[in-house]
PDB file of N, CA and C in Angstrom:
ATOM      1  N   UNK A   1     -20.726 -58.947  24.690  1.00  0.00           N
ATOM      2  CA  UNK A   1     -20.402 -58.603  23.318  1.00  0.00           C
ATOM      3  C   UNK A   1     -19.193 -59.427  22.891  1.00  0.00           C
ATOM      4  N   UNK A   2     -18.957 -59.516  21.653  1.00  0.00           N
ATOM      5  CA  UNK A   2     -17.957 -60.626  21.151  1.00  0.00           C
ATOM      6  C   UNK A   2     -16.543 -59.778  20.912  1.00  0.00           C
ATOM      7  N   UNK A   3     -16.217 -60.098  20.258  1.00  0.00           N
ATOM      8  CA  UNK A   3     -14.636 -59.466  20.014  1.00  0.00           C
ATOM      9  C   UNK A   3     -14.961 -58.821  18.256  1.00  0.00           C
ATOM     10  N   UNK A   4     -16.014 -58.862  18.095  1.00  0.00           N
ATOM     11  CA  UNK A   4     -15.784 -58.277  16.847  1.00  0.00           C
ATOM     12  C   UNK A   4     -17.148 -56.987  16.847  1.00  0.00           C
ATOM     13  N   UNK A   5     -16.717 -55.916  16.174  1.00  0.00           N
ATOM     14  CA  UNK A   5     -17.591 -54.714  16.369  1.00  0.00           C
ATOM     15  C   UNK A   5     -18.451 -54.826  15.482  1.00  0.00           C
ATOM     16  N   UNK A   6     -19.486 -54.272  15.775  1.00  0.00           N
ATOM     17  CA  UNK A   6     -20.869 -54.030  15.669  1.00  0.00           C
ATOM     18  C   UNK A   6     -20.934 -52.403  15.043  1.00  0.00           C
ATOM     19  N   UNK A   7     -21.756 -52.569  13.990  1.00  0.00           N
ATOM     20  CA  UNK A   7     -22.510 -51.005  13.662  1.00  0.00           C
ATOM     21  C   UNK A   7     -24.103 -51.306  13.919  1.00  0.00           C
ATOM     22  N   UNK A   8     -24.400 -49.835  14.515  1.00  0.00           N
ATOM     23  CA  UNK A   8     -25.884 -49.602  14.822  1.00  0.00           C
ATOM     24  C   UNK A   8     -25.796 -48.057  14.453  1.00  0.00           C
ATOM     25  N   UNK A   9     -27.032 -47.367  13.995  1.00  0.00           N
ATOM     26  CA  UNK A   9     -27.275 -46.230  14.101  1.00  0.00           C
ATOM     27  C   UNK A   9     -26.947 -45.358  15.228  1.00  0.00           C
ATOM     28  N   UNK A  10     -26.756 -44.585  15.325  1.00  0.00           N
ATOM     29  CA  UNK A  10     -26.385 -43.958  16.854  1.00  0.00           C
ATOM     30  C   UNK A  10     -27.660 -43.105  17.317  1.00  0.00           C
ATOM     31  N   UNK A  11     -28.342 -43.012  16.811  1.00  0.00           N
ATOM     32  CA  UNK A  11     -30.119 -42.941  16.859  1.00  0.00           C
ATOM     33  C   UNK A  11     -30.837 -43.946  18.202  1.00  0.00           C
ATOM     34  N   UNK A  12     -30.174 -45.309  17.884  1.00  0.00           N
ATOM     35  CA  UNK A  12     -30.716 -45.824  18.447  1.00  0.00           C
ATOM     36  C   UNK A  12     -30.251 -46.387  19.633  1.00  0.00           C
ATOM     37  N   UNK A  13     -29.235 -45.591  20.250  1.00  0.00           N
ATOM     38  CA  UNK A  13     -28.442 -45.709  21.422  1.00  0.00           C
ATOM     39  C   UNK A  13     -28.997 -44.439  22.511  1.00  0.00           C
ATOM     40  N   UNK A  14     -29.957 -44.149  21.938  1.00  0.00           N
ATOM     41  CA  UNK A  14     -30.789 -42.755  22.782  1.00  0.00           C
ATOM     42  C   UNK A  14     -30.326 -42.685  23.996  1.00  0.00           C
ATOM     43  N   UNK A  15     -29.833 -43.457  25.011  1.00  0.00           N
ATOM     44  CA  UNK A  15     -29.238 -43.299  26.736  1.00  0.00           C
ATOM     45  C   UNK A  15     -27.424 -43.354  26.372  1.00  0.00           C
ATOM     46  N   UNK A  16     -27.206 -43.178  25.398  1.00  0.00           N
ATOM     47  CA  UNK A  16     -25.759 -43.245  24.931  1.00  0.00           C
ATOM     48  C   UNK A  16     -25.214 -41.663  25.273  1.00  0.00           C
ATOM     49  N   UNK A  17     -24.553 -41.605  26.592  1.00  0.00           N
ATOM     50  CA  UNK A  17     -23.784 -40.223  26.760  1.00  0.00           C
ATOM     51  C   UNK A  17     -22.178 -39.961  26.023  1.00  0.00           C
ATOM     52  N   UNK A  18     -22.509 -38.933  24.970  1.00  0.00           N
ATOM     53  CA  UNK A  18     -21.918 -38.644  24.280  1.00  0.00           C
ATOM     54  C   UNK A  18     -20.570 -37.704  24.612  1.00  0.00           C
ATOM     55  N   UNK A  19     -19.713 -37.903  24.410  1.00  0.00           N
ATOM     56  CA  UNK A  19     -18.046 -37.027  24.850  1.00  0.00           C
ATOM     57  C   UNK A  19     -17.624 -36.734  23.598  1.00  0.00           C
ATOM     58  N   UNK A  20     -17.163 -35.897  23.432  1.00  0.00           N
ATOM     59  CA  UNK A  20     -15.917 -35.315  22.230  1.00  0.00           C
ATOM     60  C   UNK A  20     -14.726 -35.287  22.727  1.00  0.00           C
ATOM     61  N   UNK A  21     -13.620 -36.483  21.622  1.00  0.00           N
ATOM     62  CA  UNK A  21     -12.476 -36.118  22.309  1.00  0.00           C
ATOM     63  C   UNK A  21     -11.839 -35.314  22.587  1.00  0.00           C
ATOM     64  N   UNK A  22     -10.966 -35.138  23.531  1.00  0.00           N
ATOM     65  CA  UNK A  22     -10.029 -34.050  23.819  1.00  0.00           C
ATOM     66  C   UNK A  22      -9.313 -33.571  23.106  1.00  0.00           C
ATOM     67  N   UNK A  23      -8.780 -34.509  21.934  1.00  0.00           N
ATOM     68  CA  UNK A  23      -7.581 -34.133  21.378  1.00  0.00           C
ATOM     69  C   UNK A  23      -8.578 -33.469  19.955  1.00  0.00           C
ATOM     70  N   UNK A  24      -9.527 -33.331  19.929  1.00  0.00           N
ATOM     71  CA  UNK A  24     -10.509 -32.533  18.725  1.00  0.00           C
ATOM     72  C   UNK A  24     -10.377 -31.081  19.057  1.00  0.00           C
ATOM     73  N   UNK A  25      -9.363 -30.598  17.990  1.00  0.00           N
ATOM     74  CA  UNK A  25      -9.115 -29.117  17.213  1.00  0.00           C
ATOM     75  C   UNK A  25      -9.930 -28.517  16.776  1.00  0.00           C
ATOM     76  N   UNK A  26     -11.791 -29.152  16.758  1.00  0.00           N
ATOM     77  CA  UNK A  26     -12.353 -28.114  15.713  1.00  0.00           C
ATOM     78  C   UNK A  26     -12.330 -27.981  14.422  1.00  0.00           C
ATOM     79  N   UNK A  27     -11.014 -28.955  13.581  1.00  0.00           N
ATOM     80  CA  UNK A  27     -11.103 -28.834  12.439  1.00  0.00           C
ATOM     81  C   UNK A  27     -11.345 -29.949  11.597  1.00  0.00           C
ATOM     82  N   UNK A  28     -12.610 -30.460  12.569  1.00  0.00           N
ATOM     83  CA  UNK A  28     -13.754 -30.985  11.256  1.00  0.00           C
ATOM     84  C   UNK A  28     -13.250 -32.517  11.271  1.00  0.00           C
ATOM     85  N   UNK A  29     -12.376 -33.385  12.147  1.00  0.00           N
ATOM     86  CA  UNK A  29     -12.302 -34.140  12.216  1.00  0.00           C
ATOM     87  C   UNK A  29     -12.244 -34.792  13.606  1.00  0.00           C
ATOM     88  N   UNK A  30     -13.677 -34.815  14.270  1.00  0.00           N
ATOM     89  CA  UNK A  30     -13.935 -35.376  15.489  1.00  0.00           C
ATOM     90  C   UNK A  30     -14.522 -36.332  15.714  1.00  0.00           C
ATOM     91  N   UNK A  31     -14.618 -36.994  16.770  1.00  0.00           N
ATOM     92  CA  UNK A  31     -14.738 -38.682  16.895  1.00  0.00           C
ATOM     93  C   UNK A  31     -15.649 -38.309  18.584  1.00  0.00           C
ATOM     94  N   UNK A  32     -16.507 -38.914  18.813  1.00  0.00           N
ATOM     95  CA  UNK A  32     -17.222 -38.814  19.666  1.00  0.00           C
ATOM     96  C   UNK A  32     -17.426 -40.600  20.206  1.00  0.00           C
ATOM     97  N   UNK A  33     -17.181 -40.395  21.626  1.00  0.00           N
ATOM     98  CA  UNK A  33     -17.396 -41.925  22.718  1.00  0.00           C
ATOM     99  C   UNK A  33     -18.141 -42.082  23.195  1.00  0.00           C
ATOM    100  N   UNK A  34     -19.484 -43.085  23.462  1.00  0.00           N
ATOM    101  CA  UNK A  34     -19.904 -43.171  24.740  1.00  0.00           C
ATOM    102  C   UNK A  34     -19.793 -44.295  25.472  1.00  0.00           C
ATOM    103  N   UNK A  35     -19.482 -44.208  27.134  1.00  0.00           N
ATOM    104  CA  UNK A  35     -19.222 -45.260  27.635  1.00  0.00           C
ATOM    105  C   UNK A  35     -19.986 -46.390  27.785  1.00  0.00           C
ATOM    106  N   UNK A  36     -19.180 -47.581  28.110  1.00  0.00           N
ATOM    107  CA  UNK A  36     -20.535 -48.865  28.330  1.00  0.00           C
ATOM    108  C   UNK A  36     -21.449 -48.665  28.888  1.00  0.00           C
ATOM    109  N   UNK A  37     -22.910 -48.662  28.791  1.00  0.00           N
ATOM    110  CA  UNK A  37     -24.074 -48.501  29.226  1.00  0.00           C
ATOM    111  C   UNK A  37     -25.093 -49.628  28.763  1.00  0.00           C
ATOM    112  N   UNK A  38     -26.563 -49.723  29.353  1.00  0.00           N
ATOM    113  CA  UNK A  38     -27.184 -50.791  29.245  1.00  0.00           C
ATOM    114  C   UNK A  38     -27.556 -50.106  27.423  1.00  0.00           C
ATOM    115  N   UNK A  39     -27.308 -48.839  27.030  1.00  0.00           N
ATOM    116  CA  UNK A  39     -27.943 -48.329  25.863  1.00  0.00           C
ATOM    117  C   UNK A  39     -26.678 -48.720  24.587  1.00  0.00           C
ATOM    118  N   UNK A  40     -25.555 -49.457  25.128  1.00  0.00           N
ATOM    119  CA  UNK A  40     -24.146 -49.207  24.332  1.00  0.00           C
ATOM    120  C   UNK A  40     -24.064 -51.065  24.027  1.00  0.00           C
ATOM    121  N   UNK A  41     -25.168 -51.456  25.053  1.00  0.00           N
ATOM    122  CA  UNK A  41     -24.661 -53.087  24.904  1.00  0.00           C
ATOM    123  C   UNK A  41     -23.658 -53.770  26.041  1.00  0.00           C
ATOM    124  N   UNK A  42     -22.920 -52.567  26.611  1.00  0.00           N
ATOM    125  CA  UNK A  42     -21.935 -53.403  27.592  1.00  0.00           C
ATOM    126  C   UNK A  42     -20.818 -52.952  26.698  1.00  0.00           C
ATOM    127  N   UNK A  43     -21.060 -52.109  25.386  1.00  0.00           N
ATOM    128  CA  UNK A  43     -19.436 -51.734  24.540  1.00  0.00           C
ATOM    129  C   UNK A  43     -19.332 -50.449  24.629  1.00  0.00           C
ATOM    130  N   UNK A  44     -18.288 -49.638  24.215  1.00  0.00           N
ATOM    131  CA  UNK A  44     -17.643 -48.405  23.778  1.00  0.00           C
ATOM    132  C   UNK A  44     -18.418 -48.243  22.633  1.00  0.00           C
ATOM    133  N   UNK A  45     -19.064 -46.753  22.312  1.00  0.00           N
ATOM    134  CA  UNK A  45     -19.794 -47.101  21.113  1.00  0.00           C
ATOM    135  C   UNK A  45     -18.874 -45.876  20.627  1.00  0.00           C
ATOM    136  N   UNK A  46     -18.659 -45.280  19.290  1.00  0.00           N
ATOM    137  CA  UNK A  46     -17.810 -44.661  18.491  1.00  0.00           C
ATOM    138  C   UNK A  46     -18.772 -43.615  17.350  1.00  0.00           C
ATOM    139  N   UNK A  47     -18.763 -42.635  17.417  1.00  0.00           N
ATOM    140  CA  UNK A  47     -19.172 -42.126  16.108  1.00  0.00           C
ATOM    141  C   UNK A  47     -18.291 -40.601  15.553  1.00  0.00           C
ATOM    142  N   UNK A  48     -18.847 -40.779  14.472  1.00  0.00           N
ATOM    143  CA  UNK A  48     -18.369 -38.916  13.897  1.00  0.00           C
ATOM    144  C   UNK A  48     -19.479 -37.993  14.139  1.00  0.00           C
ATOM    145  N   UNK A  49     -18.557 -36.652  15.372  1.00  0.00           N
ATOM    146  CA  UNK A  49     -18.971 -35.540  15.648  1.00  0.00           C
ATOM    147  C   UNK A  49     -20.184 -35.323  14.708  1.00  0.00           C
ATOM    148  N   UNK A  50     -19.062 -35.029  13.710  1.00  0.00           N
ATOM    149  CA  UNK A  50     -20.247 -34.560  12.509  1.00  0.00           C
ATOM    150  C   UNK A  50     -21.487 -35.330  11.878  1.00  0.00           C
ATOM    151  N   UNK A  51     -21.509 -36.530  12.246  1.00  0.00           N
ATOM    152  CA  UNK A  51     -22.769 -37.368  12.219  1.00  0.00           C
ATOM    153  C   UNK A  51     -23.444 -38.073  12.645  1.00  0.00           C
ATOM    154  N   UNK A  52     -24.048 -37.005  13.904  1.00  0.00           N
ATOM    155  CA  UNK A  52     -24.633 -37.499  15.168  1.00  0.00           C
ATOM    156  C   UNK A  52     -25.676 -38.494  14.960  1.00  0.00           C
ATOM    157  N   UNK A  53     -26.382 -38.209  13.711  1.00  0.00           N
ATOM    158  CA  UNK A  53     -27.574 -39.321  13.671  1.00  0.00           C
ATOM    159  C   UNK A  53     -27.046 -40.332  12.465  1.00  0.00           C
ATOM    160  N   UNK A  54     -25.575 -40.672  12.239  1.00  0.00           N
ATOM    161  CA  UNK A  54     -25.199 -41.876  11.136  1.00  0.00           C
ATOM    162  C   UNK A  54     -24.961 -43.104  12.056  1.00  0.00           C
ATOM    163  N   UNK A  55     -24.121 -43.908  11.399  1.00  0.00           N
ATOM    164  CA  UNK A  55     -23.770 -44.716  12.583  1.00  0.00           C
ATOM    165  C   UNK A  55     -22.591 -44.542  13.362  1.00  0.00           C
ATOM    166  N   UNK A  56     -22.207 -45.845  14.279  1.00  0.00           N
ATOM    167  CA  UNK A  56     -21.693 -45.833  15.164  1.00  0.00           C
ATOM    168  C   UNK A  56     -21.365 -46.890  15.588  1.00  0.00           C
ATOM    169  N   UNK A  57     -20.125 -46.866  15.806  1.00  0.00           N
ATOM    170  CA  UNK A  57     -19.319 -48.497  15.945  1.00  0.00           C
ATOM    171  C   UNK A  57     -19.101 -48.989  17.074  1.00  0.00           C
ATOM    172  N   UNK A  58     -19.643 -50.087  17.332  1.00  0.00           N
ATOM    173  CA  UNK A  58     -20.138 -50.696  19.050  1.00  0.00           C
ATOM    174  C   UNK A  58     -18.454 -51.610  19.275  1.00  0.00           C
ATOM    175  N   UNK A  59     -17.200 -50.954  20.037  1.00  0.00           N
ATOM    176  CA  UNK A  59     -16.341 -52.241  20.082  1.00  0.00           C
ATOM    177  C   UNK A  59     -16.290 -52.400  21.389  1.00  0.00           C
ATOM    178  N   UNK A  60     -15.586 -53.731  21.899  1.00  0.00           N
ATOM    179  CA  UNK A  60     -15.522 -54.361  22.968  1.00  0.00           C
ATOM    180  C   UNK A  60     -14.989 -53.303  23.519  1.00  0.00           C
ATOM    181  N   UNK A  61     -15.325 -53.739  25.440  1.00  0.00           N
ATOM    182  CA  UNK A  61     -14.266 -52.615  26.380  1.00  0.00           C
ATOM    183  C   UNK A  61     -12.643 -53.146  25.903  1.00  0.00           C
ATOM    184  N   UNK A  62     -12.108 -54.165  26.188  1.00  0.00           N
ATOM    185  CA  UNK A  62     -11.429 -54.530  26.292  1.00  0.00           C
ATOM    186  C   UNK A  62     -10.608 -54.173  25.095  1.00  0.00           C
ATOM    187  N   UNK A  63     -10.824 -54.213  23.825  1.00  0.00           N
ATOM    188  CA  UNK A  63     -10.661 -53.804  22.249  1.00  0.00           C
ATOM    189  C   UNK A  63      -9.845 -52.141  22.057  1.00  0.00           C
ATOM    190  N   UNK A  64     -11.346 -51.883  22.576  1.00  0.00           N
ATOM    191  CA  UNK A  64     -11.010 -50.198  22.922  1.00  0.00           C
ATOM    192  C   UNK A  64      -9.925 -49.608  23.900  1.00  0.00           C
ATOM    193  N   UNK A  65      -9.680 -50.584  24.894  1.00  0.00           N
ATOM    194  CA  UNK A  65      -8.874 -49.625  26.048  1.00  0.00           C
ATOM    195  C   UNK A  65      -7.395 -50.001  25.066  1.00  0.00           C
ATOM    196  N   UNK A  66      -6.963 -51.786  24.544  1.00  0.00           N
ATOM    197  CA  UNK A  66      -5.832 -51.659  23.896  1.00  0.00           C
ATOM    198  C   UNK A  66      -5.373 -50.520  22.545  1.00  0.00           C
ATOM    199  N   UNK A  67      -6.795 -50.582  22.030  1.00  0.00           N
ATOM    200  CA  UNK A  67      -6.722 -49.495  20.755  1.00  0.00           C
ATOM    201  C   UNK A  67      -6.271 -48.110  21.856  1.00  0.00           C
ATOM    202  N   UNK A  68      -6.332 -47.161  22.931  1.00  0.00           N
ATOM    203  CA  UNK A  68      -6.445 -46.415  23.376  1.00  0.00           C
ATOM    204  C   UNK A  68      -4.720 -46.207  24.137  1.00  0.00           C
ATOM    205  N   UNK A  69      -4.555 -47.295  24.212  1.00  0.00           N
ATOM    206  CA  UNK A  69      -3.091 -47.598  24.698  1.00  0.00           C
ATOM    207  C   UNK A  69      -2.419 -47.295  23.683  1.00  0.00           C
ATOM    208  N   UNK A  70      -1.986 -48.113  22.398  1.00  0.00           N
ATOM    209  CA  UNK A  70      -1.158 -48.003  21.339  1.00  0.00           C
ATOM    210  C   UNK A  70      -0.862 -46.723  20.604  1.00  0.00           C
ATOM    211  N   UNK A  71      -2.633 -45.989  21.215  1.00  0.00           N
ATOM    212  CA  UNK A  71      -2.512 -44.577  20.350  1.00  0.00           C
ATOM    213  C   UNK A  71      -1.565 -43.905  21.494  1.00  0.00           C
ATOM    214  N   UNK A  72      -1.362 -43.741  22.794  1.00  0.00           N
ATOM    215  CA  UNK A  72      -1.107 -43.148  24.214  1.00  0.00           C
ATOM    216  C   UNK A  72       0.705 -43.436  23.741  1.00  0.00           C
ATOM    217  N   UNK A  73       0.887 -44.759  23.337  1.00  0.00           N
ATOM    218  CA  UNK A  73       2.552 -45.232  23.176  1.00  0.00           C
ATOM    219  C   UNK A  73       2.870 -44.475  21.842  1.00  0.00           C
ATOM    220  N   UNK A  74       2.069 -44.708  20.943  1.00  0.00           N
ATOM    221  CA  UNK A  74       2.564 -44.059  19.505  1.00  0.00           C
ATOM    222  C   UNK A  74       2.907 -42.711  19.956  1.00  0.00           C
ATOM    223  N   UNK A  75       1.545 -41.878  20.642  1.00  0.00           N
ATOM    224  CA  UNK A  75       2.282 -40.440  20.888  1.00  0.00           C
ATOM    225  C   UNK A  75       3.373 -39.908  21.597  1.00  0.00           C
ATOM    226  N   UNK A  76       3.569 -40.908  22.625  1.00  0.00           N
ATOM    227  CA  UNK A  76       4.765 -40.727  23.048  1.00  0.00           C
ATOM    228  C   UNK A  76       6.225 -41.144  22.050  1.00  0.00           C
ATOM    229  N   UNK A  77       5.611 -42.121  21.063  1.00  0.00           N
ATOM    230  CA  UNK A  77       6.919 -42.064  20.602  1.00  0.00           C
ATOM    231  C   UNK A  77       7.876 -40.952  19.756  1.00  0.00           C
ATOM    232  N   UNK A  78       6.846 -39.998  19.729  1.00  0.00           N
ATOM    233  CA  UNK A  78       7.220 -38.923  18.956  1.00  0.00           C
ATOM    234  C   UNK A  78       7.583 -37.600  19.606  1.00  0.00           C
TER     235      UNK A  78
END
């Protein structure tokens, strides 16, 4: 996969195992991951809880783990 993300339906990631993040309160603003798989492309695929069958944003591993870091430093900075 390239360095730039991809949308696909999340329909059509059918072997795509789905997680809800941890840090999801329940209040209606959740973000759901599934890991690289032969169904993900080799990427992190991304969608909203609430719209299991909309799309879903395919980004690099590599993309994702820095995006995953900055959020990990931001919270600590507070």
């Amino acid at each position: 996969m390239n360095n730039h993300p991809a949308t696909v339906m999340a329909p059509d990631l059918g072997g795509a195992d789905w997680v809800k993040s941890s840090y999801s309160n329940g209040g209606g603003n959740c973000v759901e991951a599934a890991a690289p798989t032969w169904a993900t492309h080799g990427a992190v695929a991304i969608r909203d809880s609430k719209q299991p069958n909309g799309a879903a944003l395919l980004v690099g591993v590599h993309s994702f783990a820095a995006f995953t870091h900055a959020l990990k430093a931001k919270s600590a900075d507070h």
